[in-house]
XYZ file of C-alpha atoms in Angstrom:
90
model
C -134.115 -60.426 -42.398
C -133.805 -62.534 -39.305
C -134.528 -66.173 -40.235
C -137.021 -66.581 -37.358
C -139.077 -63.612 -38.570
C -139.094 -65.049 -42.094
C -140.089 -68.479 -40.784
C -142.907 -67.034 -38.656
C -144.181 -65.082 -41.661
C -144.141 -68.238 -43.775
C -146.068 -70.141 -41.104
C -148.934 -67.664 -41.391
C -148.818 -67.580 -45.176
C -146.804 -64.412 -45.824
C -144.057 -64.421 -48.420
C -140.827 -62.518 -47.772
C -141.878 -60.020 -50.456
C -145.244 -59.390 -48.752
C -143.590 -59.066 -45.352
C -141.242 -56.392 -46.728
C -144.315 -54.548 -48.079
C -146.041 -54.652 -44.678
C -143.099 -53.694 -42.471
C -141.633 -50.197 -42.504
C -138.161 -49.884 -43.949
C -135.317 -49.615 -41.430
C -137.247 -51.452 -38.712
C -135.068 -52.553 -35.783
C -136.583 -54.995 -33.297
C -135.019 -56.429 -30.148
C -136.192 -58.744 -27.405
C -134.983 -59.075 -23.861
C -136.460 -61.459 -21.254
C -139.269 -59.063 -20.248
C -139.668 -56.584 -23.092
C -140.013 -56.351 -26.882
C -139.014 -52.967 -28.338
C -138.620 -51.478 -31.791
C -137.317 -48.419 -33.593
C -138.025 -47.192 -37.113
C -135.056 -45.430 -38.688
C -131.598 -44.800 -37.316
C -132.705 -41.849 -35.161
C -136.303 -42.917 -34.456
C -137.845 -43.118 -31.015
C -137.636 -46.446 -29.241
C -141.085 -47.847 -28.559
C -142.036 -50.735 -26.297
C -144.265 -53.188 -28.137
C -144.720 -55.575 -25.204
C -143.665 -55.530 -21.543
C -144.148 -58.388 -19.093
C -143.858 -58.318 -15.319
C -140.773 -60.000 -13.922
C -141.006 -63.503 -12.466
C -142.913 -63.491 -9.186
C -145.070 -60.563 -10.285
C -142.566 -57.821 -9.421
C -143.037 -54.790 -11.617
C -140.159 -53.120 -13.430
C -138.807 -50.112 -11.623
C -137.553 -48.247 -14.696
C -139.929 -45.403 -15.438
C -140.819 -44.542 -19.011
C -143.175 -42.048 -20.650
C -146.702 -43.305 -21.297
C -146.078 -44.268 -24.894
C -143.961 -43.794 -27.950
C -145.363 -40.331 -28.692
C -144.470 -39.192 -25.197
C -140.951 -40.573 -25.644
C -140.631 -38.741 -28.952
C -141.719 -35.452 -27.344
C -139.360 -35.969 -24.420
C -136.309 -36.725 -26.523
C -134.674 -39.856 -27.786
C -134.724 -42.759 -25.334
C -132.469 -45.783 -25.545
C -132.393 -49.058 -23.644
C -130.247 -49.002 -20.542
C -128.569 -52.337 -21.270
C -126.910 -53.710 -24.378
C -129.222 -55.814 -26.574
C -128.875 -57.998 -29.651
C -130.397 -56.075 -32.566
C -132.097 -57.257 -35.751
C -132.490 -54.833 -38.636
C -134.953 -55.311 -41.500
C -134.583 -53.067 -44.528
C -135.713 -53.306 -48.116
């Protein structure tokens, strides 16, 4: 588990054991400057958890389906750039 995730869980009163019970196994989470995304399982769909407009209010130009279910129906989507990845598994 990423130490920052463990620390954040501890700050709100969750033990590592409880956090592993709450999170799905094989959860991968990554953060870039304007987006937080996750995937469950090695071949799972990539879902955007949070997306922020770029500095100055400019919207992102990359189009995406209107949600994780739409991405799943349309095929597997992957981020365009390379990201640091954290994997949590129990």
